[in-house]
Short mmCIF file of C-alpha atoms and ligand atoms in Angstrom, two decimals:
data_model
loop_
_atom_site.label_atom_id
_atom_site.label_comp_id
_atom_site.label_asym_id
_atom_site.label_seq_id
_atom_site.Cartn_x
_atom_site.Cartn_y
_atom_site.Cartn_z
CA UNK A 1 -48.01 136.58 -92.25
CA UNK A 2 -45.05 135.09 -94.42
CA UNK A 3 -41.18 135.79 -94.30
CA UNK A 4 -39.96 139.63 -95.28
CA UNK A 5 -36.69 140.39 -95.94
CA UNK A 6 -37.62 143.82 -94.59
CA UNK A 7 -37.48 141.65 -91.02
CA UNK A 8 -34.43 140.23 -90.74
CA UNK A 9 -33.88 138.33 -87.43
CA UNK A 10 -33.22 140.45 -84.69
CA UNK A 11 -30.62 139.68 -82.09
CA UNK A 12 -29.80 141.78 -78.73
CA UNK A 13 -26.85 143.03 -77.53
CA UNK A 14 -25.43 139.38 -76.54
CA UNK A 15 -26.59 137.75 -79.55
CA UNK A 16 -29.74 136.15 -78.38
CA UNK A 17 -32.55 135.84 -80.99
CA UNK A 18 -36.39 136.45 -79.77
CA UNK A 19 -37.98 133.39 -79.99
CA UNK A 20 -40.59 133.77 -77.32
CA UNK A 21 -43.61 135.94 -76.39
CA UNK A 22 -45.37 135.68 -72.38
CA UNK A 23 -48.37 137.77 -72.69
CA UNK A 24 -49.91 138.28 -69.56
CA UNK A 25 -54.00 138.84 -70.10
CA UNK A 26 -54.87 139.85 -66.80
CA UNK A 27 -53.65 140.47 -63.79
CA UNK A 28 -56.24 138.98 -61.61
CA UNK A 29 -56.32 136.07 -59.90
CA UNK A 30 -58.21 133.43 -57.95
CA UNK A 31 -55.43 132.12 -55.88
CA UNK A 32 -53.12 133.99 -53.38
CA UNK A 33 -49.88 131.96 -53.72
CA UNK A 34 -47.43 132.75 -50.64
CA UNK A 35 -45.38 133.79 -53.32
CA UNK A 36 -46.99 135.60 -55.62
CA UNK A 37 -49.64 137.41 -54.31
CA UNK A 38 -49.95 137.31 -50.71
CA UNK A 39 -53.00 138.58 -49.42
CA UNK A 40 -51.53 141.32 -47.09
CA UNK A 41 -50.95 142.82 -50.50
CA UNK A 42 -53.32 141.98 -52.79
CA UNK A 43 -56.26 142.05 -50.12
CA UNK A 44 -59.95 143.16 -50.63
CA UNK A 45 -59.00 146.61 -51.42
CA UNK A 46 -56.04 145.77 -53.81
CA UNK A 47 -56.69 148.07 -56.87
CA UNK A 48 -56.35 145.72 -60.38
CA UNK A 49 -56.39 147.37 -63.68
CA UNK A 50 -59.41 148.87 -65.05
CA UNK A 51 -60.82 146.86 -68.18
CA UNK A 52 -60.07 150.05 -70.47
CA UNK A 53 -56.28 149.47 -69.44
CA UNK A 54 -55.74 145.91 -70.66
CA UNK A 55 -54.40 144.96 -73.83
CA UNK A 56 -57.94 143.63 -76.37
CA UNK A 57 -57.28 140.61 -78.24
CA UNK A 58 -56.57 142.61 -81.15
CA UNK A 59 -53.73 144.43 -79.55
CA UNK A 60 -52.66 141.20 -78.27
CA UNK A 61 -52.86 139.52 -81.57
CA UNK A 62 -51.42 142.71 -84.14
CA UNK A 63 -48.29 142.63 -81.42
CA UNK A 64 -48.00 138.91 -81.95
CA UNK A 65 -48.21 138.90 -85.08
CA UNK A 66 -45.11 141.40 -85.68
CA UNK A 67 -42.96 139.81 -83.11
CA UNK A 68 -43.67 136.70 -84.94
CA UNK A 69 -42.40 138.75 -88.14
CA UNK A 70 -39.27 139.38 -86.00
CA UNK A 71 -38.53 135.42 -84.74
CA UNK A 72 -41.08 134.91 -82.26
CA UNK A 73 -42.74 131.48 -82.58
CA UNK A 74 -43.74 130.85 -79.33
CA UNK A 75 -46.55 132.42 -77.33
CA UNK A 76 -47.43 131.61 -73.60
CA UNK A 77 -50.26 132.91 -72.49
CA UNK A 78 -49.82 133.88 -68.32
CA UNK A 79 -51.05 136.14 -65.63
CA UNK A 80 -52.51 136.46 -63.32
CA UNK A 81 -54.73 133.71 -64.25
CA UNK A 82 -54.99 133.81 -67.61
CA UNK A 83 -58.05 131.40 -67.65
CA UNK A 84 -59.81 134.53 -65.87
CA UNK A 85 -59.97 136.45 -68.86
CA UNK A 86 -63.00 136.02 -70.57
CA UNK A 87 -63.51 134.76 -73.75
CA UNK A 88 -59.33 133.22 -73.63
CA UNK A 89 -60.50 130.63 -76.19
CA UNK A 90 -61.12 133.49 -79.02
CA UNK A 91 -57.87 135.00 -78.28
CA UNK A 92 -56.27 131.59 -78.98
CA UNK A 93 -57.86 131.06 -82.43
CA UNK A 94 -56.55 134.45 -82.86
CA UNK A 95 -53.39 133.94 -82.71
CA UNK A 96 -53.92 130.60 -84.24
CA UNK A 97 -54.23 132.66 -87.82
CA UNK A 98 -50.57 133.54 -87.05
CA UNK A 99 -47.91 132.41 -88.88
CA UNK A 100 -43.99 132.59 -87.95
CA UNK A 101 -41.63 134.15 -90.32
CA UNK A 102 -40.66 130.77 -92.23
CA UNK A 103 -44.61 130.48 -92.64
CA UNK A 104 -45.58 128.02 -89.59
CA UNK A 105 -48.38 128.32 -87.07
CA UNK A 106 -47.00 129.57 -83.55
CA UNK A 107 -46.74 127.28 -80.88
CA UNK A 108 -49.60 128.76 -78.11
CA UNK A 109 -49.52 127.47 -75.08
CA UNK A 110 -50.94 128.75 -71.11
CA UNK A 111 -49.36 128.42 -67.78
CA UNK A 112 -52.70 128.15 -65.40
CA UNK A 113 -53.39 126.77 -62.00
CA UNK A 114 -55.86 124.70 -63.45
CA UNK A 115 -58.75 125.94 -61.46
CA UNK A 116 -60.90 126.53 -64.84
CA UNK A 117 -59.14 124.23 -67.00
CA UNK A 118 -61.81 121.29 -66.45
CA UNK A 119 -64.25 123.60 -68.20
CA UNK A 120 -61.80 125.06 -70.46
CA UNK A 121 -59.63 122.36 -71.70
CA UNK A 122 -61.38 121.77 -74.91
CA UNK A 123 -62.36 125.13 -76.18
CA UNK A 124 -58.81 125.57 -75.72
CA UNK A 125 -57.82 122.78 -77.73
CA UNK A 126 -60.64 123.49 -80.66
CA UNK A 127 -59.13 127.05 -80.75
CA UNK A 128 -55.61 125.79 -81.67
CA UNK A 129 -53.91 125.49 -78.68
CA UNK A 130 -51.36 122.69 -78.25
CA UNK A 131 -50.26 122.48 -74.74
CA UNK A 132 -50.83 123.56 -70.94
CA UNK A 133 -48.84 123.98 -68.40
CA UNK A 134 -50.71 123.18 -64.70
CA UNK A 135 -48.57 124.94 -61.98
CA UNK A 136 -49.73 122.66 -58.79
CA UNK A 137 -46.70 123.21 -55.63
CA UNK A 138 -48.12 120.21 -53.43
CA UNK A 139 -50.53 116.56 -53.60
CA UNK A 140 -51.09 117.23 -50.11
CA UNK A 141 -54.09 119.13 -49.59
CA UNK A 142 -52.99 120.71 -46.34
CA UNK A 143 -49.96 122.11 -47.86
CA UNK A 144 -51.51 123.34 -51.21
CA UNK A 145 -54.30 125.04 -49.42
CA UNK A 146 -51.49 127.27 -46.99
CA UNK A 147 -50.19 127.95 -50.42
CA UNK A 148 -52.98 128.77 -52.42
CA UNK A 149 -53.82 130.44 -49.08
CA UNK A 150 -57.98 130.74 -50.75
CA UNK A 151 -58.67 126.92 -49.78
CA UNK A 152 -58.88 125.53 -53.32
CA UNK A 153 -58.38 121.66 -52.94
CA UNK A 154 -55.75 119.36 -55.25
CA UNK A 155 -58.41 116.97 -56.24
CA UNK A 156 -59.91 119.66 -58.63
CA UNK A 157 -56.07 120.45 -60.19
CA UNK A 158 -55.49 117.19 -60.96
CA UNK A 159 -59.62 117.08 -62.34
CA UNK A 160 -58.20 120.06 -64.52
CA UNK A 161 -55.08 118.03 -65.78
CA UNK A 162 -56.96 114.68 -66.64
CA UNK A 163 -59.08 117.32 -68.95
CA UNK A 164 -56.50 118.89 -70.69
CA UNK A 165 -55.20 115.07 -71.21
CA UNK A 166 -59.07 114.00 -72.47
CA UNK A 167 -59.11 117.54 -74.67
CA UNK A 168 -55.49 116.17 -76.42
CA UNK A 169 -53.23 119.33 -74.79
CA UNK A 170 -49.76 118.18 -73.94
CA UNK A 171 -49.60 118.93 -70.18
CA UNK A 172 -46.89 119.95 -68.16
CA UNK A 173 -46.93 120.31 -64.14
CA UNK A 174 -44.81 123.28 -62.79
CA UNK A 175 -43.97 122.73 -59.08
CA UNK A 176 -42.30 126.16 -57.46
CA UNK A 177 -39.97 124.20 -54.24
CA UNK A 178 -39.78 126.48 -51.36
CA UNK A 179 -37.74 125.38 -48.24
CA UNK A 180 -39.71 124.08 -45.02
CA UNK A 181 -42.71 124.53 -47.52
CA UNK A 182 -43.40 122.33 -49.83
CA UNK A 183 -39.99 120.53 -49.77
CA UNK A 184 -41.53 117.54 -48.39
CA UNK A 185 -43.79 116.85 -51.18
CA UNK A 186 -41.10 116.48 -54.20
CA UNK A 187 -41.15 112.50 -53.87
CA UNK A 188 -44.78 112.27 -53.77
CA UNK A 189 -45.10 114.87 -56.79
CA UNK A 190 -42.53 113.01 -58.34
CA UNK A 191 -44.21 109.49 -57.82
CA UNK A 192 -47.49 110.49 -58.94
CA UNK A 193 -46.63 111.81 -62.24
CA UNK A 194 -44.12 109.30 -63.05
CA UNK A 195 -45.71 107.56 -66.20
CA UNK A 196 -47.99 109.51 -66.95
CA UNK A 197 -46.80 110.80 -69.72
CA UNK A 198 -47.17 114.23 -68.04
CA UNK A 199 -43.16 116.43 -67.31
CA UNK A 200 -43.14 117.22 -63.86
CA UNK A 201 -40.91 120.29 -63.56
CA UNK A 202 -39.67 121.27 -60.73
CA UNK A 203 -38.47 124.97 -60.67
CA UNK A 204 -36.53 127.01 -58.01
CA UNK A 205 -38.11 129.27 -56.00
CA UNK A 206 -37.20 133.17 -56.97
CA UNK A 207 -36.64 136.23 -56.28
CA UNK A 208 -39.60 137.72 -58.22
CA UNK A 209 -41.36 140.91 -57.46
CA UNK A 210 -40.88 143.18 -54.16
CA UNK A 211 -43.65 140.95 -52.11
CA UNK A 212 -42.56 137.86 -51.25
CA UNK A 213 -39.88 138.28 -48.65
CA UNK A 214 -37.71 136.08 -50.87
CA UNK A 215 -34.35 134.52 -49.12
CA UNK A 216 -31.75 132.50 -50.60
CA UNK A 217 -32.17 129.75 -47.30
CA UNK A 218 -35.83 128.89 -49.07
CA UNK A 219 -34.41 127.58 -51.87
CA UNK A 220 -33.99 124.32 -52.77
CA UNK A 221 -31.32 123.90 -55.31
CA UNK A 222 -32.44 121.61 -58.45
CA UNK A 223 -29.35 119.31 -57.49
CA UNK A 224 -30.84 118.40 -54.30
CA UNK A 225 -34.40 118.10 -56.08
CA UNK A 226 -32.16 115.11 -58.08
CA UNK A 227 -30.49 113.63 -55.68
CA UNK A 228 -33.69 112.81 -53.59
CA UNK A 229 -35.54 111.50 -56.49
CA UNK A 230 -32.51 109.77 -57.70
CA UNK A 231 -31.82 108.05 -54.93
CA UNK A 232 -35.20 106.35 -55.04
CA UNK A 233 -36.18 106.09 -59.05
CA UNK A 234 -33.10 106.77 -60.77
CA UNK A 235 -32.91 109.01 -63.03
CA UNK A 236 -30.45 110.17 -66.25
CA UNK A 237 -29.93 113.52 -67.89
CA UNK A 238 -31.10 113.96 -71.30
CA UNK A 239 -30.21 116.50 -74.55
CA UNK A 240 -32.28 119.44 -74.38
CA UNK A 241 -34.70 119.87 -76.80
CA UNK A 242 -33.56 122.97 -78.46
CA UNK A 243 -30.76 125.53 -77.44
CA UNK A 244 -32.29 127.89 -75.02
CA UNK A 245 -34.20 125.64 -73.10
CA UNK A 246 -35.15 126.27 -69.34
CA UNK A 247 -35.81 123.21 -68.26
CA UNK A 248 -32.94 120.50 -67.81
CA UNK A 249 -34.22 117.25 -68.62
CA UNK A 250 -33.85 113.62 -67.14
CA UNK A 251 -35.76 110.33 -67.14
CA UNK A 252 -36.56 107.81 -65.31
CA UNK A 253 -33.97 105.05 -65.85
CA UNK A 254 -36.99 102.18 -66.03
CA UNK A 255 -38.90 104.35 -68.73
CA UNK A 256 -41.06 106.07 -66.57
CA UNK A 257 -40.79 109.15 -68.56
CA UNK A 258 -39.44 112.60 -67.95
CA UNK A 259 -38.50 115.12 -65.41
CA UNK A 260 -37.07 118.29 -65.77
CA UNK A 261 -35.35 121.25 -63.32
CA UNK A 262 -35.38 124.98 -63.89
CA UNK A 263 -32.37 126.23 -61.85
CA UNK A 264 -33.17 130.00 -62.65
CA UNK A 265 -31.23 130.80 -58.74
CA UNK A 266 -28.46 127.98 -58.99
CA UNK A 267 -27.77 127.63 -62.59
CA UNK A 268 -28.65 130.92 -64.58
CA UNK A 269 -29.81 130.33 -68.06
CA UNK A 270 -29.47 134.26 -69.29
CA UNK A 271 -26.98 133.70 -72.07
CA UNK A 272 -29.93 131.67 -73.79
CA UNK A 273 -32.60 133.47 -73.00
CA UNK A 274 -35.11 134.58 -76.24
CA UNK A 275 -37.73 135.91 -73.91
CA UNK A 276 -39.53 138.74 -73.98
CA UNK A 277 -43.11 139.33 -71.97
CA UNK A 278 -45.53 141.94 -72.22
CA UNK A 279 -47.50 142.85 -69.08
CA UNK A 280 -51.57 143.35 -69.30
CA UNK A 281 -51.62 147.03 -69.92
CA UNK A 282 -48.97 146.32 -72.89
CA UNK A 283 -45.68 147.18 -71.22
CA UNK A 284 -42.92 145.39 -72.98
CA UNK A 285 -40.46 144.23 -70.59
CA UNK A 286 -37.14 142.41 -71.80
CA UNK A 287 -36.49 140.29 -68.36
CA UNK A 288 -38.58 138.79 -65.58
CA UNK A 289 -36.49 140.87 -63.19
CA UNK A 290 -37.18 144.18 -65.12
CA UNK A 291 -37.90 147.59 -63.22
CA UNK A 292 -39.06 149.55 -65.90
CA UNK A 293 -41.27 148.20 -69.46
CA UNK A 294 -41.89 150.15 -72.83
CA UNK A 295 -45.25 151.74 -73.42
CA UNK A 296 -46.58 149.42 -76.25
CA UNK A 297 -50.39 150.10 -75.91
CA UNK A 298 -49.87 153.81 -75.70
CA UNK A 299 -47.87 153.24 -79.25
CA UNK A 300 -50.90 151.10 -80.69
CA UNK A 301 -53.85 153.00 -79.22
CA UNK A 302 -51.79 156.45 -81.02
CA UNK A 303 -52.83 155.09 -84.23
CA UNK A 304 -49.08 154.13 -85.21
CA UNK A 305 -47.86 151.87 -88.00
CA UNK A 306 -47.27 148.07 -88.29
CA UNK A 307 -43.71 149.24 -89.37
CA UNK A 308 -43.27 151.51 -86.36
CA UNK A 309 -44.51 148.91 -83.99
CA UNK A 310 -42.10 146.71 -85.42
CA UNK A 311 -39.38 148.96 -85.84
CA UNK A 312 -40.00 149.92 -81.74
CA UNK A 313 -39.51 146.07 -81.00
CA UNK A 314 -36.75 145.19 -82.89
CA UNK A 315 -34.93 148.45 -81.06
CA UNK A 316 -36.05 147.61 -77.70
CA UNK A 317 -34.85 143.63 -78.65
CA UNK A 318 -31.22 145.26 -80.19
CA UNK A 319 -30.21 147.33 -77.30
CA UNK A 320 -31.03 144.34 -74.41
CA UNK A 321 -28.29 143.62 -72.34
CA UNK A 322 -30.17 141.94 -69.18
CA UNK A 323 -28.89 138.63 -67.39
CA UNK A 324 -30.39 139.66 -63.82
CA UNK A 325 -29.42 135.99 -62.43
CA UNK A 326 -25.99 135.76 -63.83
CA UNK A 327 -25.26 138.83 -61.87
CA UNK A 328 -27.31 137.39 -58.89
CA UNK A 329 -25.16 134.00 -58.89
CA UNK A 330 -22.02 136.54 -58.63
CA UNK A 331 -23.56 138.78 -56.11
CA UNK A 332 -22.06 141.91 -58.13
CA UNK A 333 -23.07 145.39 -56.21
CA UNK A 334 -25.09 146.55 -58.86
CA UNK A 335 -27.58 143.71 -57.31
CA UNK A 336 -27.96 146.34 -54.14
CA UNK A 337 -29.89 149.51 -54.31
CA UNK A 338 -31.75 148.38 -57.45
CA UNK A 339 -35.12 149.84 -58.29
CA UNK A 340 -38.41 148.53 -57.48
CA UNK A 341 -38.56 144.56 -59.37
CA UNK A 342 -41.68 144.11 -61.22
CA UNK A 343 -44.79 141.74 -59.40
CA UNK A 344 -44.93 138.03 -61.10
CA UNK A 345 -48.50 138.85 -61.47
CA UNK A 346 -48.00 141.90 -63.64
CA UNK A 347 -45.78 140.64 -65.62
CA UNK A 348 -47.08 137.04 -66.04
CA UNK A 349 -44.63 134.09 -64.81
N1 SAM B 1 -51.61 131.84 -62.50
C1 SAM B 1 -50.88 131.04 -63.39
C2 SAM B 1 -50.15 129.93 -62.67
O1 SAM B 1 -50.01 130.00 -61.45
O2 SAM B 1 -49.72 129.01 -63.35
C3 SAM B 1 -49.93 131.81 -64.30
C4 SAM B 1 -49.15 132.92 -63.70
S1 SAM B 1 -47.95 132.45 -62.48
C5 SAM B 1 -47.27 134.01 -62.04
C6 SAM B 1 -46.74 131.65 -63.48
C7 SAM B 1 -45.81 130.73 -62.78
O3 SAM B 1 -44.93 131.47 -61.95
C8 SAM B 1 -46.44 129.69 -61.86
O4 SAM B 1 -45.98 128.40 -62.23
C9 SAM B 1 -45.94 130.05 -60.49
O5 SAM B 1 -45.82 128.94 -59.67
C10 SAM B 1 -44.63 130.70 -60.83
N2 SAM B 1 -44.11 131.59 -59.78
C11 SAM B 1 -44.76 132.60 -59.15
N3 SAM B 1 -43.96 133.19 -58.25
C12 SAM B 1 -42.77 132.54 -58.31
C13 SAM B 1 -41.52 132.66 -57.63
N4 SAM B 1 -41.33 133.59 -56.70
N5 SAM B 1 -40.53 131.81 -57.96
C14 SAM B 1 -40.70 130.86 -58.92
N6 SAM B 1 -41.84 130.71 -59.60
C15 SAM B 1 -42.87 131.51 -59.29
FE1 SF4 B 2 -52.20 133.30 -59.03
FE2 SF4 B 2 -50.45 131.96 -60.44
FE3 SF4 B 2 -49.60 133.85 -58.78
FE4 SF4 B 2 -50.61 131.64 -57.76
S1 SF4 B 2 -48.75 131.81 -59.00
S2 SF4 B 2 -51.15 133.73 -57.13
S3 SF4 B 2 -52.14 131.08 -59.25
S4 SF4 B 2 -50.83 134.17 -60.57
FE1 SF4 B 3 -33.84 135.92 -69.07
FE2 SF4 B 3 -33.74 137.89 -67.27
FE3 SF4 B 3 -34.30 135.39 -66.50
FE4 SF4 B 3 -31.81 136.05 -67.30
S1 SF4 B 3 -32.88 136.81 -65.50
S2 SF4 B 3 -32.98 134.20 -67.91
S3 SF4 B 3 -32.29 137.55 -68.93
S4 SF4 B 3 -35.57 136.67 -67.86
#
């Protein structure tokens, strides 16, 4: 799809463009992360979506390709597990046929666990997909098992990684830090992918969802997660890549590459955020910490228009005021008494 003049670029109610898409394809998963899914709630008789209720590739790809129209020129694809949903690798050359409103492919990329990704990694790649990221929390098999809480061992995460490296994806490794957790195991995560070539990120563990008994005392602030690798391998901050980026970047002072810190509790990033996610029934939702989405499968599946689809986005995208963790870092009262937050799992990460 080429540029329209008919889609100018849309901007929300604090000037932020849409840039980026998070489709979640399912919201199953293999795991039971501490905190994401903990299995006193999403137990044996946990009720997922029925298969008629998800998005099909061709809803996912017709919405992509319209929010592409409208700016979008990233997609992530998330869960759940997205490598769960069968046949992922024809979704991606899919969206592949995509092209951004100045006429270039999209960049598609997947945050997994990496449990599939040793058999996945280059179907991915042949489909058009350009980059992974692995979420793994620990090296220490112990302390990744009490968080995967199903017994899956590291040696077959890091098996996944070396085959997204061997399939030419870009990988990145997403460590959630969670106090008297994990904590322990940011030096050894650090040392191990330190020149590797792979970005270690580390990212501060949130107050997602209405399941994981989240406190501010489990956090580990990003500047801490610098000053204990600093004071081993030094480090310096680097420019950002682009405006809007999550990550803040550093590297290794001795060229051992890059590191980066996503201080969504410490250091909200809300007045640069282009995100917008869509859940796996097709609920648009304009924040991670969103209570309530907008019915986009219900819109599709009535037999509407590419221009009404469109013309529903941009709205939705024009009247967005959200910056949930600006408001968090000043503790305002409309924090209290909120609705119901939406499950990372639904909503994809
Ligand atoms: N299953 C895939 C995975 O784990 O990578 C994709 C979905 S998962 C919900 C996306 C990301 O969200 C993961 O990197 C996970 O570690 C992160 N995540 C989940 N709950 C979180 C929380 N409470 N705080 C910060 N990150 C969280
Ligand atoms: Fe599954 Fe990812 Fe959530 Fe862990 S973080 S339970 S792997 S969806
Ligand atoms: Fe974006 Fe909402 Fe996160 Fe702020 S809290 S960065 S608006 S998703």
């Amino acid at each position: 799809m080429g540029s329209s003049p008919d889609y100018p670029l849309v901007r929300d109610a604090r000037g932020r463009a849409l840039r980026d898409l998070r489709i979640s394809v399912t919201d199953r998963c293999n795991f039971r992360c501490v905190y994401c899914m903990p299995k006193e709630i999403f137990g044996r008789d946990f009720q997922y979506l029925p298969k008629s209720s998800l998005l099909t590739f061709e809803e996912i790809t017709r919405l992509a390709g319209i929010a592409a129209l409208h700016g979008v020129e990233k997609i992530r694809l998330t869960g759940g597990e997205p490598l769960l949903r069968v046949g992922l690798p024809d979704l991606v050359g899919m969206l592949s046929a995509i092209r951004t409103s100045d006429g270039h492919p999209l960049d598609i990329a997947v945050t997994t666990n990496g449990s599939a990704l040793a058999h996945l990694a280059p179907a991915l790649k042949e489909a058009g997909m350009s980059r992974v990221t692995v979420s793994l929390d620990s090296l220490d098999n112990a302390t990744f098992t009490a968080m995967n809480d199903v017994d899956f061992p590291v040696s077959r995460v890091l098996k996944g990684i070396d085959a997204a490296r061997d399939a030419g994806l870009a990988v990145k490794v997403n460590m959630v830090v969670k106090r008297g957790f994990n904590d322990q195991d940011i030096l050894p995560m650090a040392r191990h992918f330190k020149g590797t070539g792979h970005i270690l990120r580390f990212i501060e563990y949130m107050d997602v969802g209405s399941t994981n008994g989240w406190t501010m005392n489990e956090v580990v602030p990003s500047a801490d997660v610098i000053a204990r690798i600093t004071a081993e391998m030094p480090l310096e901050v680097i420019v950002p890549n682009y405006s809007g980026e999550t990550a803040a970047r550093w590297r290794y002072q001795d060229g051992g590459g890059e590191i980066g810190v996503i201080s969504s509790v410490t250091q909200s990033f809300c007045g640069s955020c282009t995100r917008v996610r869509v859940s796996t029934e097709g609920r648009l939702f304009t924040c991670l910490f969103a209570t309530e989405g907008h019915d986009l499968r219900g819109l599709m599946r009535s037999g509407c228009s590419d221009e009404q689809l469109g013309g529903f986005l941009a709205n939705i995208w024009r009247a967005r005021d959200d910056r949930y963790s600006e408001l968090r870092s000043a503790q305002t009262p409309s924090m209290t008494g909120r609705a119901k937050k939406i499950e990372m799992s639904y909503i994809g990460g």
